[in-house]
Amino acid sequence: PVLYDNACEIFKDTNVKVTAEGVCMLGCPIGSVSFVENTIGKKVEMWYKKLRALAGIALSQPQSAYCAFTHGLFGEWTYLFRTVDVDEKLLLPLEDCLRQVLIPALLGKDCLNDLDRDLLALPTRCGGLGLHNPLSFYKSQRTASKLCVRPLVDVLLDDRVDLPCEVIESMTRLRKECLKVKECDYKSCMSRIRSELPPERLRLFEVSIEKG
């Protein structure tokens, strides 16, 4: 409180805004828990509305709606998931809207079971549509992001002004390791889906992942 009052006094005749709650840096909320959760909550509410809007478009133009989600809105999620810790319960409305509103509109299919949902969450090269579950996608993205930037964080905490080559090499190595983990997760999910699909759908699944 004392530092806040001092800062307010110092900058009172300027256009500098002093806050004790938090700020958004490049779209990423930094500050108190309440500030971060409130900011993310507003983003989720906005994204929820966009998902419903895309669902309306998908009824007549499913390909356009799908592209708008995978190449637009989904990128916003990815950035946030990599840069800030998120309370997973805040993401539940997004998955509910995806599963109950957008995906049915895209596929023209109202009933979506857990197997279908897991299959659609796979990338297209693995037989899915890349319609990731926000909760599981957040976990993987945040874990990988923290791991990959750890060497850089250590340099900053040591107050170093240079960036040693070994730090860049270490970050590159960690990124490759994260990609391997992601591929292993995809393969594990594909194996489970194969074991649960009925024969007629299994053949379609195998054809969808064939190369060439």
Tab-separated table of C-alpha atoms in Angstrom:
chain	number	residue	atom	x	y	z
A	1	PRO	CA	0.000	0.000	0.000
A	2	VAL	CA	2.800	2.422	0.820
A	3	LEU	CA	4.550	1.844	-2.499
A	4	TYR	CA	1.242	2.252	-4.328
A	5	ASP	CA	0.547	5.576	-2.611
A	6	ASN	CA	4.065	6.753	-3.372
A	7	ALA	CA	3.713	5.797	-7.021
A	8	CYS	CA	0.378	7.633	-7.258
A	9	GLU	CA	2.001	10.734	-5.835
A	10	ILE	CA	4.974	10.566	-8.187
A	11	PHE	CA	2.888	10.109	-11.337
A	12	LYS	CA	-0.142	12.202	-10.397
A	13	ASP	CA	0.575	14.913	-12.989
A	14	THR	CA	1.301	12.479	-15.849
A	15	ASN	CA	-0.688	10.194	-18.089
A	16	VAL	CA	0.782	7.121	-16.384
A	17	LYS	CA	-1.906	4.886	-14.907
A	18	VAL	CA	-0.918	3.363	-11.567
A	19	THR	CA	-2.634	0.161	-10.478
A	20	ALA	CA	-2.165	-2.382	-7.702
A	21	GLU	CA	-4.344	-4.995	-9.424
A	22	GLY	CA	-2.593	-5.831	-12.673
A	23	VAL	CA	-2.100	-5.043	-16.337
A	24	CYS	CA	-2.322	-6.813	-19.690
A	25	MET	CA	0.983	-7.183	-21.526
A	26	LEU	CA	0.513	-8.126	-25.179
A	27	GLY	CA	-2.911	-9.495	-24.309
A	28	CYS	CA	-1.642	-11.558	-21.364
A	29	PRO	CA	-2.965	-10.596	-17.887
A	30	ILE	CA	-0.314	-10.134	-15.180
A	31	GLY	CA	-1.197	-9.278	-11.592
A	32	SER	CA	-3.378	-10.442	-8.731
A	33	VAL	CA	-5.311	-13.709	-8.931
A	34	SER	CA	-8.618	-11.850	-9.070
A	35	PHE	CA	-7.393	-9.586	-11.886
A	36	VAL	CA	-6.086	-12.499	-13.949
A	37	GLU	CA	-9.235	-14.595	-13.469
A	38	ASN	CA	-11.498	-11.630	-14.235
A	39	THR	CA	-9.570	-10.837	-17.425
A	40	ILE	CA	-9.592	-14.464	-18.583
A	41	GLY	CA	-13.275	-14.734	-17.690
A	42	LYS	CA	-14.035	-11.803	-19.998
A	43	LYS	CA	-11.991	-13.384	-22.797
A	44	VAL	CA	-13.824	-16.698	-22.375
A	45	GLU	CA	-17.164	-14.897	-22.489
A	46	MET	CA	-16.133	-13.174	-25.728
A	47	TRP	CA	-14.879	-16.446	-27.231
A	48	TYR	CA	-18.095	-18.195	-26.218
A	49	LYS	CA	-20.119	-15.619	-28.145
A	50	LYS	CA	-17.841	-16.051	-31.166
A	51	LEU	CA	-18.283	-19.843	-31.051
A	52	ARG	CA	-22.055	-19.455	-31.102
A	53	ALA	CA	-21.771	-17.012	-33.996
A	54	LEU	CA	-19.617	-19.497	-35.917
A	55	ALA	CA	-22.162	-22.211	-35.181
A	56	GLY	CA	-24.828	-20.085	-36.848
A	57	ILE	CA	-22.601	-19.653	-39.898
A	58	ALA	CA	-21.784	-23.380	-39.930
A	59	LEU	CA	-25.420	-24.268	-40.609
A	60	SER	CA	-25.079	-22.943	-44.156
A	61	GLN	CA	-21.291	-22.594	-44.607
A	62	PRO	CA	-19.575	-25.274	-42.487
A	63	GLN	CA	-16.204	-25.052	-44.255
A	64	SER	CA	-15.987	-21.293	-43.759
A	65	ALA	CA	-16.905	-21.597	-40.088
A	66	TYR	CA	-14.377	-24.391	-39.593
A	67	CYS	CA	-11.582	-22.359	-41.193
A	68	ALA	CA	-12.483	-19.279	-39.148
A	69	PHE	CA	-12.178	-21.323	-35.970
A	70	THR	CA	-9.016	-23.306	-36.729
A	71	HIS	CA	-7.106	-20.435	-38.383
A	72	GLY	CA	-8.457	-17.562	-36.300
A	73	LEU	CA	-10.125	-18.023	-32.952
A	74	PHE	CA	-8.090	-21.079	-32.027
A	75	GLY	CA	-4.871	-19.078	-32.388
A	76	GLU	CA	-6.065	-16.699	-29.678
A	77	TRP	CA	-6.594	-19.645	-27.332
A	78	THR	CA	-3.159	-21.072	-28.077
A	79	TYR	CA	-1.411	-17.790	-27.262
A	80	LEU	CA	-3.207	-17.348	-23.953
A	81	PHE	CA	-2.745	-20.984	-22.925
A	82	ARG	CA	1.000	-20.712	-23.460
A	83	THR	CA	1.478	-17.469	-21.555
A	84	VAL	CA	-0.633	-17.569	-18.387
A	85	ASP	CA	-1.862	-20.052	-15.784
A	86	VAL	CA	-5.603	-20.579	-16.190
A	87	ASP	CA	-8.115	-22.012	-13.747
A	88	GLU	CA	-9.519	-24.888	-15.812
A	89	LYS	CA	-13.086	-24.328	-14.630
A	90	LEU	CA	-13.034	-21.043	-16.552
A	91	LEU	CA	-12.610	-23.025	-19.790
A	92	LEU	CA	-15.580	-25.334	-19.269
A	93	PRO	CA	-18.032	-23.057	-21.151
A	94	LEU	CA	-15.803	-23.248	-24.236
A	95	GLU	CA	-15.762	-27.051	-24.307
A	96	ASP	CA	-19.502	-27.176	-23.620
A	97	CYS	CA	-20.149	-24.819	-26.541
A	98	LEU	CA	-17.817	-26.736	-28.830
A	99	ARG	CA	-19.368	-30.086	-28.010
A	100	GLN	CA	-23.013	-29.073	-27.847
A	101	VAL	CA	-23.240	-26.220	-30.353
A	102	LEU	CA	-20.397	-25.714	-32.850
A	103	ILE	CA	-19.429	-29.318	-33.646
A	104	PRO	CA	-23.038	-30.455	-34.157
A	105	ALA	CA	-23.535	-27.486	-36.481
A	106	LEU	CA	-20.384	-28.358	-38.438
A	107	LEU	CA	-21.225	-32.050	-38.773
A	108	GLY	CA	-25.012	-31.909	-38.881
A	109	LYS	CA	-24.993	-34.445	-36.069
A	110	ASP	CA	-26.607	-33.672	-32.697
A	111	CYS	CA	-25.454	-36.669	-30.660
A	112	LEU	CA	-21.719	-36.631	-29.908
A	113	ASN	CA	-20.290	-39.340	-27.661
A	114	ASP	CA	-16.908	-39.299	-25.902
A	115	LEU	CA	-15.262	-41.413	-28.595
A	116	ASP	CA	-16.380	-39.041	-31.348
A	117	ARG	CA	-15.177	-36.069	-29.315
A	118	ASP	CA	-11.734	-37.575	-28.790
A	119	LEU	CA	-11.440	-38.445	-32.477
A	120	LEU	CA	-12.367	-34.947	-33.628
A	121	ALA	CA	-9.775	-33.472	-31.250
A	122	LEU	CA	-6.961	-35.199	-33.138
A	123	PRO	CA	-5.154	-33.198	-35.856
A	124	THR	CA	-6.219	-33.880	-39.436
A	125	ARG	CA	-3.058	-35.888	-40.172
A	126	CYS	CA	-4.151	-38.245	-37.390
A	127	GLY	CA	-7.696	-38.666	-38.671
A	128	GLY	CA	-9.395	-35.876	-36.695
A	129	LEU	CA	-10.390	-32.284	-37.378
A	130	GLY	CA	-8.144	-30.453	-34.927
A	131	LEU	CA	-11.117	-29.433	-32.770
A	132	HIS	CA	-9.148	-29.688	-29.532
A	133	ASN	CA	-10.740	-29.924	-26.112
A	134	PRO	CA	-9.738	-26.579	-24.493
A	135	LEU	CA	-9.090	-28.190	-21.101
A	136	SER	CA	-6.654	-30.875	-22.243
A	137	PHE	CA	-5.132	-28.570	-24.858
A	138	TYR	CA	-4.445	-25.927	-22.182
A	139	LYS	CA	-2.614	-28.458	-20.002
A	140	SER	CA	-0.330	-29.608	-22.813
A	141	GLN	CA	0.389	-26.119	-24.124
A	142	ARG	CA	1.119	-24.590	-20.716
A	143	THR	CA	3.348	-27.480	-19.639
A	144	ALA	CA	5.365	-27.370	-22.861
A	145	SER	CA	5.667	-23.577	-22.782
A	146	LYS	CA	7.012	-23.527	-19.224
A	147	LEU	CA	9.525	-26.236	-20.030
A	148	CYS	CA	10.802	-24.642	-23.245
A	149	VAL	CA	11.406	-21.182	-21.767
A	150	ARG	CA	12.926	-22.391	-18.475
A	151	PRO	CA	16.541	-21.784	-19.633
A	152	LEU	CA	15.641	-18.223	-20.662
A	153	VAL	CA	13.860	-17.575	-17.357
A	154	ASP	CA	16.960	-18.710	-15.473
A	155	VAL	CA	19.088	-16.231	-17.424
A	156	LEU	CA	16.717	-13.374	-16.602
A	157	LEU	CA	16.592	-14.296	-12.913
A	158	ASP	CA	20.392	-14.220	-12.821
A	159	ASP	CA	20.307	-10.597	-14.089
A	160	ARG	CA	22.468	-11.473	-17.058
A	161	VAL	CA	22.533	-9.064	-19.980
A	162	ASP	CA	23.832	-11.591	-22.488
A	163	LEU	CA	22.181	-14.638	-23.993
A	164	PRO	CA	24.629	-17.562	-24.082
A	165	CYS	CA	24.508	-19.857	-27.109
A	166	GLU	CA	23.943	-22.854	-24.859
A	167	VAL	CA	20.660	-21.323	-23.682
A	168	ILE	CA	19.345	-21.126	-27.242
A	169	GLU	CA	20.545	-24.674	-27.891
A	170	SER	CA	18.869	-25.883	-24.710
A	171	MET	CA	15.567	-24.236	-25.653
A	172	THR	CA	15.725	-25.809	-29.116
A	173	ARG	CA	16.385	-29.235	-27.596
A	174	LEU	CA	13.501	-28.860	-25.139
A	175	ARG	CA	11.157	-27.802	-27.920
A	176	LYS	CA	12.007	-30.957	-29.873
A	177	GLU	CA	11.392	-33.050	-26.767
A	178	CYS	CA	7.985	-31.431	-26.316
A	179	LEU	CA	7.089	-32.194	-29.923
A	180	LYS	CA	8.027	-35.837	-29.349
A	181	VAL	CA	5.825	-35.988	-26.262
A	182	LYS	CA	2.939	-34.488	-28.223
A	183	GLU	CA	3.339	-37.045	-30.999
A	184	CYS	CA	3.411	-39.856	-28.442
A	185	ASP	CA	0.186	-38.535	-26.922
A	186	TYR	CA	-1.452	-38.451	-30.346
A	187	LYS	CA	-0.349	-42.014	-31.110
A	188	SER	CA	-1.633	-43.213	-27.756
A	189	CYS	CA	-5.001	-41.585	-28.388
A	190	MET	CA	-5.153	-43.051	-31.899
A	191	SER	CA	-4.399	-46.517	-30.548
A	192	ARG	CA	-7.197	-46.243	-28.002
A	193	ILE	CA	-9.643	-44.985	-30.627
A	194	ARG	CA	-8.742	-47.861	-32.948
A	195	SER	CA	-9.557	-50.327	-30.194
A	196	GLU	CA	-12.988	-48.767	-29.593
A	197	LEU	CA	-14.211	-48.049	-33.116
A	198	PRO	CA	-16.624	-50.519	-34.740
A	199	PRO	CA	-15.195	-52.321	-37.809
A	200	GLU	CA	-16.990	-50.182	-40.400
A	201	ARG	CA	-15.734	-46.945	-38.852
A	202	LEU	CA	-12.268	-48.331	-38.200
A	203	ARG	CA	-11.698	-48.795	-41.929
A	204	LEU	CA	-12.719	-45.178	-42.591
A	205	PHE	CA	-10.376	-44.021	-39.848
A	206	GLU	CA	-7.454	-45.941	-41.316
A	207	VAL	CA	-8.125	-44.509	-44.777
A	208	SER	CA	-8.229	-40.960	-43.398
A	209	ILE	CA	-4.686	-41.208	-42.019
A	210	GLU	CA	-3.117	-42.820	-45.077
A	211	LYS	CA	-0.449	-40.683	-46.732
A	212	GLY	CA	-0.520	-39.774	-50.392
